[in-house]
Amino acid sequence: MPRRTREHRAARKMRVETKKFGTANWLTVTRLLLMIPFIIIMCVSFSLLRTGKTVDDIDASTFYYYIENSKPILAGSYYKLHISILYWINLIIFIAAMITDFVDGHVARKTKTISAFGKIFDPIADKVATSLMLIYLTILNYTFLPIVILFIIRDIIVDGCRVYAIKKDIEIKANIWGKIKTIIVSFSIVAIAIAGPWVYNVLTINEENNQRIWHSTYLIYTNIPLIIGLLIAWISGIIYMKKYLKGITNELVNKHEMLNAENAMIDETKANKKAETSAEIKKEETQENVVSETSEDNSKE
């Protein structure tokens, strides 16, 4: 595609996009703002967790209230229900953020107000919310640190490519794997957050010393959907990076072709000027020869 046509299209698109900010963009901003109280509550929670002090000193090992149901549900085990005001508030904030993520995309497509701002900040807001919640769950031992690290590495690579592609006006459409990943990861995080307090405290009673032993196996089971989401996330990321590299390659090829065309035009211009100069020199030499011959004829006469 010619450079002028592409730039004209991009400029026209930007004029339409910047005409109004749009509801979808405000939802994206709202999602980012929701992360401010989320971070504050998370820091307060960890502060209480470090001190080991709670209201009424119910449990020095946790920062939340709990209601213990000692009635056995499975042979030799029981569930201890943990209820934390701060924990559940943060979960509600995360769910609200994810709802805005699904709604703003629908609104943008319906109202045809897909903007450059939304293309950049919508996925960033999504990744910020998801990463913060995963870090929160990791510190509470409801999920595994390697999973979170792999998610963050993938997001940094993909979002870096996305921002650069937008700046270079390289259009890369979202693939179906990315949409599936978003749905699975969002629901997996909510499920882990809800089930975490129960699963973390699934215990068996050792008959010899009456000690409670935590089963990490149950934690693996609850994280299976998140692990599946991680695999799909990397599949979608690899597909996106392939499209990105293809777009960059096409961009470089176009630039190379344009440079060759410009060089050819410059060479042609130089050749034309050289030809014109040679023609002028020959013309001047011809005129000088005519004048010289005329002078000689006059002298003979």
Tab-separated table of C-alpha atoms in Angstrom:
chain	number	residue	atom	x	y	z
A	1	MET	CA	0.000	0.000	0.000
A	2	PRO	CA	1.366	3.445	-0.929
A	3	ARG	CA	2.617	5.471	1.993
A	4	ARG	CA	0.426	8.485	1.244
A	5	THR	CA	-2.721	6.346	1.109
A	6	ARG	CA	-1.874	4.680	4.423
A	7	GLU	CA	-1.093	7.990	6.117
A	8	HIS	CA	-4.286	9.540	4.735
A	9	ARG	CA	-6.346	6.644	6.054
A	10	ALA	CA	-4.667	6.824	9.471
A	11	ALA	CA	-5.203	10.598	9.676
A	12	ARG	CA	-8.866	10.269	8.721
A	13	LYS	CA	-9.312	7.493	11.276
A	14	MET	CA	-7.714	9.595	14.005
A	15	ARG	CA	-10.005	12.535	13.196
A	16	VAL	CA	-13.044	10.291	13.619
A	17	GLU	CA	-11.658	8.679	16.782
A	18	THR	CA	-10.706	11.917	18.502
A	19	LYS	CA	-14.035	13.567	17.731
A	20	LYS	CA	-15.352	12.259	21.057
A	21	PHE	CA	-13.805	10.224	23.862
A	22	GLY	CA	-16.615	7.668	23.940
A	23	THR	CA	-18.310	5.506	26.565
A	24	ALA	CA	-15.980	2.576	25.896
A	25	ASN	CA	-12.910	4.667	26.697
A	26	TRP	CA	-14.492	5.947	29.907
A	27	LEU	CA	-15.101	2.337	30.950
A	28	THR	CA	-11.413	1.632	30.324
A	29	VAL	CA	-10.450	4.622	32.475
A	30	THR	CA	-12.861	3.402	35.171
A	31	ARG	CA	-11.181	0.001	35.153
A	32	LEU	CA	-7.788	1.617	35.669
A	33	LEU	CA	-9.134	3.807	38.485
A	34	LEU	CA	-10.628	0.755	40.220
A	35	MET	CA	-7.117	-0.583	40.633
A	36	ILE	CA	-6.213	2.292	42.969
A	37	PRO	CA	-8.461	1.147	45.862
A	38	PHE	CA	-7.548	-2.448	44.983
A	39	ILE	CA	-3.848	-1.739	45.568
A	40	ILE	CA	-4.573	0.203	48.769
A	41	ILE	CA	-6.720	-2.598	50.202
A	42	MET	CA	-4.146	-5.189	49.164
A	43	CYS	CA	-1.354	-3.288	50.952
A	44	VAL	CA	-3.480	-2.899	54.093
A	45	SER	CA	-4.286	-6.614	54.008
A	46	PHE	CA	-0.629	-7.581	53.742
A	47	SER	CA	0.229	-5.177	56.540
A	48	LEU	CA	-2.286	-6.911	58.799
A	49	LEU	CA	-0.997	-10.275	57.648
A	50	ARG	CA	2.581	-9.359	58.622
A	51	THR	CA	1.592	-8.202	62.092
A	52	GLY	CA	-0.567	-11.273	62.624
A	53	LYS	CA	-3.157	-9.178	64.457
A	54	THR	CA	-6.845	-9.150	63.653
A	55	VAL	CA	-9.924	-7.818	65.319
A	56	ASP	CA	-10.484	-9.833	68.507
A	57	ASP	CA	-7.305	-11.782	67.660
A	58	ILE	CA	-9.406	-14.551	66.187
A	59	ASP	CA	-6.534	-16.086	64.253
A	60	ALA	CA	-2.962	-14.815	64.492
A	61	SER	CA	-1.947	-16.567	61.275
A	62	THR	CA	-4.454	-14.752	59.075
A	63	PHE	CA	-5.796	-11.251	58.531
A	64	TYR	CA	-9.402	-12.330	58.091
A	65	TYR	CA	-12.316	-13.441	60.192
A	66	TYR	CA	-13.296	-17.044	59.903
A	67	ILE	CA	-16.218	-19.260	60.818
A	68	GLU	CA	-15.202	-22.797	61.543
A	69	ASN	CA	-17.543	-25.619	60.648
A	70	SER	CA	-16.234	-28.610	62.548
A	71	LYS	CA	-18.784	-31.001	61.118
A	72	PRO	CA	-16.912	-33.538	58.951
A	73	ILE	CA	-17.822	-33.397	55.280
A	74	LEU	CA	-15.326	-35.985	54.091
A	75	ALA	CA	-13.795	-38.767	56.104
A	76	GLY	CA	-11.104	-37.302	58.336
A	77	SER	CA	-11.389	-33.791	56.906
A	78	TYR	CA	-13.429	-30.626	57.293
A	79	TYR	CA	-13.651	-27.173	55.781
A	80	LYS	CA	-12.838	-23.972	57.619
A	81	LEU	CA	-14.640	-21.048	55.989
A	82	HIS	CA	-12.539	-17.870	55.881
A	83	ILE	CA	-14.375	-14.608	55.431
A	84	SER	CA	-12.329	-11.441	55.009
A	85	ILE	CA	-13.983	-8.076	54.548
A	86	LEU	CA	-10.926	-6.723	52.771
A	87	TYR	CA	-10.461	-9.870	50.720
A	88	TRP	CA	-14.037	-9.982	49.459
A	89	ILE	CA	-14.080	-6.243	48.736
A	90	ASN	CA	-11.033	-6.675	46.512
A	91	LEU	CA	-12.672	-9.631	44.790
A	92	ILE	CA	-15.766	-7.505	44.093
A	93	ILE	CA	-13.529	-4.741	42.689
A	94	PHE	CA	-11.826	-7.252	40.397
A	95	ILE	CA	-15.163	-8.647	39.180
A	96	ALA	CA	-16.382	-5.092	38.497
A	97	ALA	CA	-13.194	-4.400	36.531
A	98	MET	CA	-13.680	-7.538	34.432
A	99	ILE	CA	-17.313	-6.597	33.748
A	100	THR	CA	-16.171	-3.219	32.404
A	101	ASP	CA	-13.642	-5.092	30.240
A	102	PHE	CA	-16.370	-7.150	28.566
A	103	VAL	CA	-18.801	-4.232	28.323
A	104	ASP	CA	-16.431	-1.639	26.820
A	105	GLY	CA	-15.489	-3.922	23.927
A	106	HIS	CA	-19.160	-4.548	23.159
A	107	VAL	CA	-19.971	-0.828	23.375
A	108	ALA	CA	-17.019	0.110	21.150
A	109	ARG	CA	-18.081	-2.334	18.446
A	110	LYS	CA	-21.760	-1.418	18.674
A	111	THR	CA	-21.195	2.345	18.551
A	112	LYS	CA	-18.258	2.027	16.119
A	113	THR	CA	-16.034	4.106	18.402
A	114	ILE	CA	-12.942	1.893	18.367
A	115	SER	CA	-10.142	4.353	19.112
A	116	ALA	CA	-6.368	4.426	19.315
A	117	PHE	CA	-6.723	5.105	23.057
A	118	GLY	CA	-8.850	1.994	23.480
A	119	LYS	CA	-6.516	-0.149	21.396
A	120	ILE	CA	-3.595	0.748	23.669
A	121	PHE	CA	-5.112	1.189	27.133
A	122	ASP	CA	-7.915	-1.397	27.073
A	123	PRO	CA	-5.532	-4.395	27.030
A	124	ILE	CA	-3.185	-2.608	29.443
A	125	ALA	CA	-6.037	-2.054	31.927
A	126	ASP	CA	-7.040	-5.689	31.527
A	127	LYS	CA	-3.496	-6.917	32.177
A	128	VAL	CA	-3.033	-4.607	35.181
A	129	ALA	CA	-6.216	-5.895	36.833
A	130	THR	CA	-5.435	-9.537	36.065
A	131	SER	CA	-1.786	-9.314	37.168
A	132	LEU	CA	-2.633	-7.571	40.444
A	133	MET	CA	-5.263	-10.173	41.312
A	134	LEU	CA	-2.890	-13.018	40.447
A	135	ILE	CA	-0.160	-11.490	42.623
A	136	TYR	CA	-2.714	-11.104	45.422
A	137	LEU	CA	-3.742	-14.764	45.163
A	138	THR	CA	-0.113	-15.900	44.951
A	139	ILE	CA	0.881	-14.190	48.184
A	140	LEU	CA	-2.134	-15.798	49.853
A	141	ASN	CA	-0.932	-19.186	48.522
A	142	TYR	CA	-4.099	-19.714	46.471
A	143	THR	CA	-2.142	-20.077	43.225
A	144	PHE	CA	1.445	-20.708	42.123
A	145	LEU	CA	4.154	-18.109	41.483
A	146	PRO	CA	5.476	-19.677	38.206
A	147	ILE	CA	1.991	-19.335	36.680
A	148	VAL	CA	1.890	-15.633	37.524
A	149	ILE	CA	5.418	-15.034	36.196
A	150	LEU	CA	4.582	-16.726	32.876
A	151	PHE	CA	1.418	-14.631	32.545
A	152	ILE	CA	3.319	-11.394	33.198
A	153	ILE	CA	6.143	-12.260	30.759
A	154	ARG	CA	3.625	-13.076	28.032
A	155	ASP	CA	1.683	-9.848	28.625
A	156	ILE	CA	4.815	-7.678	28.557
A	157	ILE	CA	5.933	-9.162	25.225
A	158	VAL	CA	2.514	-9.018	23.538
A	159	ASP	CA	1.576	-5.546	24.797
A	160	GLY	CA	4.981	-4.198	23.809
A	161	CYS	CA	4.443	-5.525	20.282
A	162	ARG	CA	0.897	-4.132	20.235
A	163	VAL	CA	1.937	-0.596	21.222
A	164	TYR	CA	4.750	-0.552	18.648
A	165	ALA	CA	2.415	-1.901	15.950
A	166	ILE	CA	-0.163	0.816	16.662
A	167	LYS	CA	2.508	3.522	16.499
A	168	LYS	CA	3.629	2.158	13.119
A	169	ASP	CA	-0.005	1.941	11.942
A	170	ILE	CA	0.278	-1.827	11.549
A	171	GLU	CA	-3.187	-3.311	11.932
A	172	ILE	CA	-3.198	-6.659	13.752
A	173	LYS	CA	-6.639	-8.046	14.513
A	174	ALA	CA	-7.298	-9.970	17.720
A	175	ASN	CA	-7.481	-13.740	17.266
A	176	ILE	CA	-10.116	-16.058	18.698
A	177	TRP	CA	-7.557	-17.621	21.065
A	178	GLY	CA	-7.058	-14.285	22.778
A	179	LYS	CA	-10.791	-13.912	23.419
A	180	ILE	CA	-11.041	-17.473	24.745
A	181	LYS	CA	-8.030	-16.819	26.981
A	182	THR	CA	-9.596	-13.689	28.462
A	183	ILE	CA	-12.826	-15.499	29.336
A	184	ILE	CA	-11.125	-18.584	30.814
A	185	VAL	CA	-8.554	-16.613	32.832
A	186	SER	CA	-11.149	-14.186	34.229
A	187	PHE	CA	-13.496	-16.940	35.378
A	188	SER	CA	-10.579	-19.050	36.665
A	189	ILE	CA	-9.277	-16.208	38.824
A	190	VAL	CA	-12.732	-15.581	40.293
A	191	ALA	CA	-13.197	-19.310	40.948
A	192	ILE	CA	-9.795	-19.585	42.654
A	193	ALA	CA	-10.500	-16.467	44.723
A	194	ILE	CA	-13.831	-17.883	45.904
A	195	ALA	CA	-12.611	-21.439	46.466
A	196	GLY	CA	-9.180	-20.467	47.794
A	197	PRO	CA	-10.107	-19.950	51.461
A	198	TRP	CA	-11.838	-23.323	51.506
A	199	VAL	CA	-9.227	-25.241	49.538
A	200	TYR	CA	-6.317	-23.744	51.470
A	201	ASN	CA	-7.789	-25.137	54.676
A	202	VAL	CA	-8.785	-28.615	53.556
A	203	LEU	CA	-7.115	-30.591	56.305
A	204	THR	CA	-6.715	-34.108	57.548
A	205	ILE	CA	-6.347	-34.975	61.172
A	206	ASN	CA	-3.302	-37.021	61.969
A	207	GLU	CA	-4.572	-39.511	64.524
A	208	GLU	CA	-1.147	-39.866	66.171
A	209	ASN	CA	-0.500	-36.230	67.131
A	210	ASN	CA	-3.812	-34.594	66.122
A	211	GLN	CA	-2.015	-32.149	63.779
A	212	ARG	CA	-3.734	-30.575	60.811
A	213	ILE	CA	-1.999	-31.262	57.514
A	214	TRP	CA	-2.789	-29.144	54.456
A	215	HIS	CA	-3.271	-30.926	51.124
A	216	SER	CA	-1.553	-28.993	48.312
A	217	THR	CA	-3.116	-31.460	45.868
A	218	TYR	CA	-6.446	-29.668	46.159
A	219	LEU	CA	-4.753	-26.382	45.258
A	220	ILE	CA	-3.470	-27.935	42.034
A	221	TYR	CA	-6.991	-29.056	41.159
A	222	THR	CA	-8.439	-25.569	41.582
A	223	ASN	CA	-5.665	-24.103	39.418
A	224	ILE	CA	-6.215	-26.454	36.453
A	225	PRO	CA	-8.521	-23.966	34.611
A	226	LEU	CA	-5.951	-21.208	35.166
A	227	ILE	CA	-3.174	-23.432	33.804
A	228	ILE	CA	-5.319	-24.125	30.730
A	229	GLY	CA	-5.837	-20.372	30.403
A	230	LEU	CA	-2.056	-19.896	30.600
A	231	LEU	CA	-1.482	-22.353	27.744
A	232	ILE	CA	-4.125	-20.639	25.607
A	233	ALA	CA	-2.613	-17.262	26.515
A	234	TRP	CA	0.767	-18.325	25.136
A	235	ILE	CA	-0.856	-19.809	22.018
A	236	SER	CA	-2.659	-16.523	21.342
A	237	GLY	CA	0.536	-14.619	22.160
A	238	ILE	CA	2.597	-16.640	19.683
A	239	ILE	CA	-0.062	-16.140	16.983
A	240	TYR	CA	-0.080	-12.410	17.685
A	241	MET	CA	3.713	-12.165	17.589
A	242	LYS	CA	3.775	-14.015	14.238
A	243	LYS	CA	1.295	-11.502	12.813
A	244	TYR	CA	3.336	-8.694	14.327
A	245	LEU	CA	6.571	-9.938	12.763
A	246	LYS	CA	4.768	-10.374	9.438
A	247	GLY	CA	3.464	-6.807	9.677
A	248	ILE	CA	6.925	-5.476	10.521
A	249	THR	CA	8.418	-7.450	7.616
A	250	ASN	CA	5.823	-6.034	5.211
A	251	GLU	CA	6.527	-2.560	6.561
A	252	LEU	CA	10.254	-2.981	5.961
A	253	VAL	CA	9.606	-4.345	2.455
A	254	ASN	CA	7.353	-1.372	1.672
A	255	LYS	CA	9.983	1.045	2.964
A	256	HIS	CA	12.660	-0.713	0.894
A	257	GLU	CA	10.495	-0.536	-2.232
A	258	MET	CA	9.724	3.133	-1.605
A	259	LEU	CA	13.421	3.854	-1.065
A	260	ASN	CA	14.289	2.073	-4.299
A	261	ALA	CA	11.579	4.028	-6.132
A	262	GLU	CA	12.885	7.313	-4.688
A	263	ASN	CA	16.461	6.403	-5.642
A	264	ALA	CA	15.299	5.484	-9.153
A	265	MET	CA	13.534	8.844	-9.457
A	266	ILE	CA	16.662	10.642	-8.227
A	267	ASP	CA	18.839	8.730	-10.704
A	268	GLU	CA	16.385	9.489	-13.503
A	269	THR	CA	16.359	13.179	-12.580
A	270	LYS	CA	20.158	13.263	-12.528
A	271	ALA	CA	20.288	11.502	-15.896
A	272	ASN	CA	17.792	13.967	-17.378
A	273	LYS	CA	19.758	16.920	-16.028
A	274	LYS	CA	22.975	15.436	-17.387
A	275	ALA	CA	21.350	14.927	-20.779
A	276	GLU	CA	20.012	18.487	-20.753
A	277	THR	CA	23.447	19.821	-19.802
A	278	SER	CA	25.103	17.824	-22.586
A	279	ALA	CA	22.523	19.086	-25.071
A	280	GLU	CA	23.123	22.677	-23.991
A	281	ILE	CA	26.888	22.227	-24.289
A	282	LYS	CA	26.514	20.760	-27.774
A	283	LYS	CA	24.175	23.587	-28.725
A	284	GLU	CA	26.665	26.161	-27.478
A	285	GLU	CA	29.508	24.427	-29.339
A	286	THR	CA	27.428	24.381	-32.524
A	287	GLN	CA	26.644	28.061	-32.160
A	288	GLU	CA	30.330	28.834	-31.561
A	289	ASN	CA	31.286	26.840	-34.661
A	290	VAL	CA	28.723	28.720	-36.750
A	291	VAL	CA	29.994	32.057	-35.467
A	292	SER	CA	33.587	31.000	-36.138
A	293	GLU	CA	32.787	29.901	-39.681
A	294	THR	CA	30.906	33.134	-40.330
A	295	SER	CA	33.864	35.174	-39.101
A	296	GLU	CA	36.255	33.263	-41.331
A	297	ASP	CA	34.022	33.824	-44.379
A	298	ASN	CA	33.829	37.538	-43.642
A	299	SER	CA	37.610	37.792	-43.328
A	300	LYS	CA	38.112	36.097	-46.685
A	301	GLU	CA	35.808	38.543	-48.360
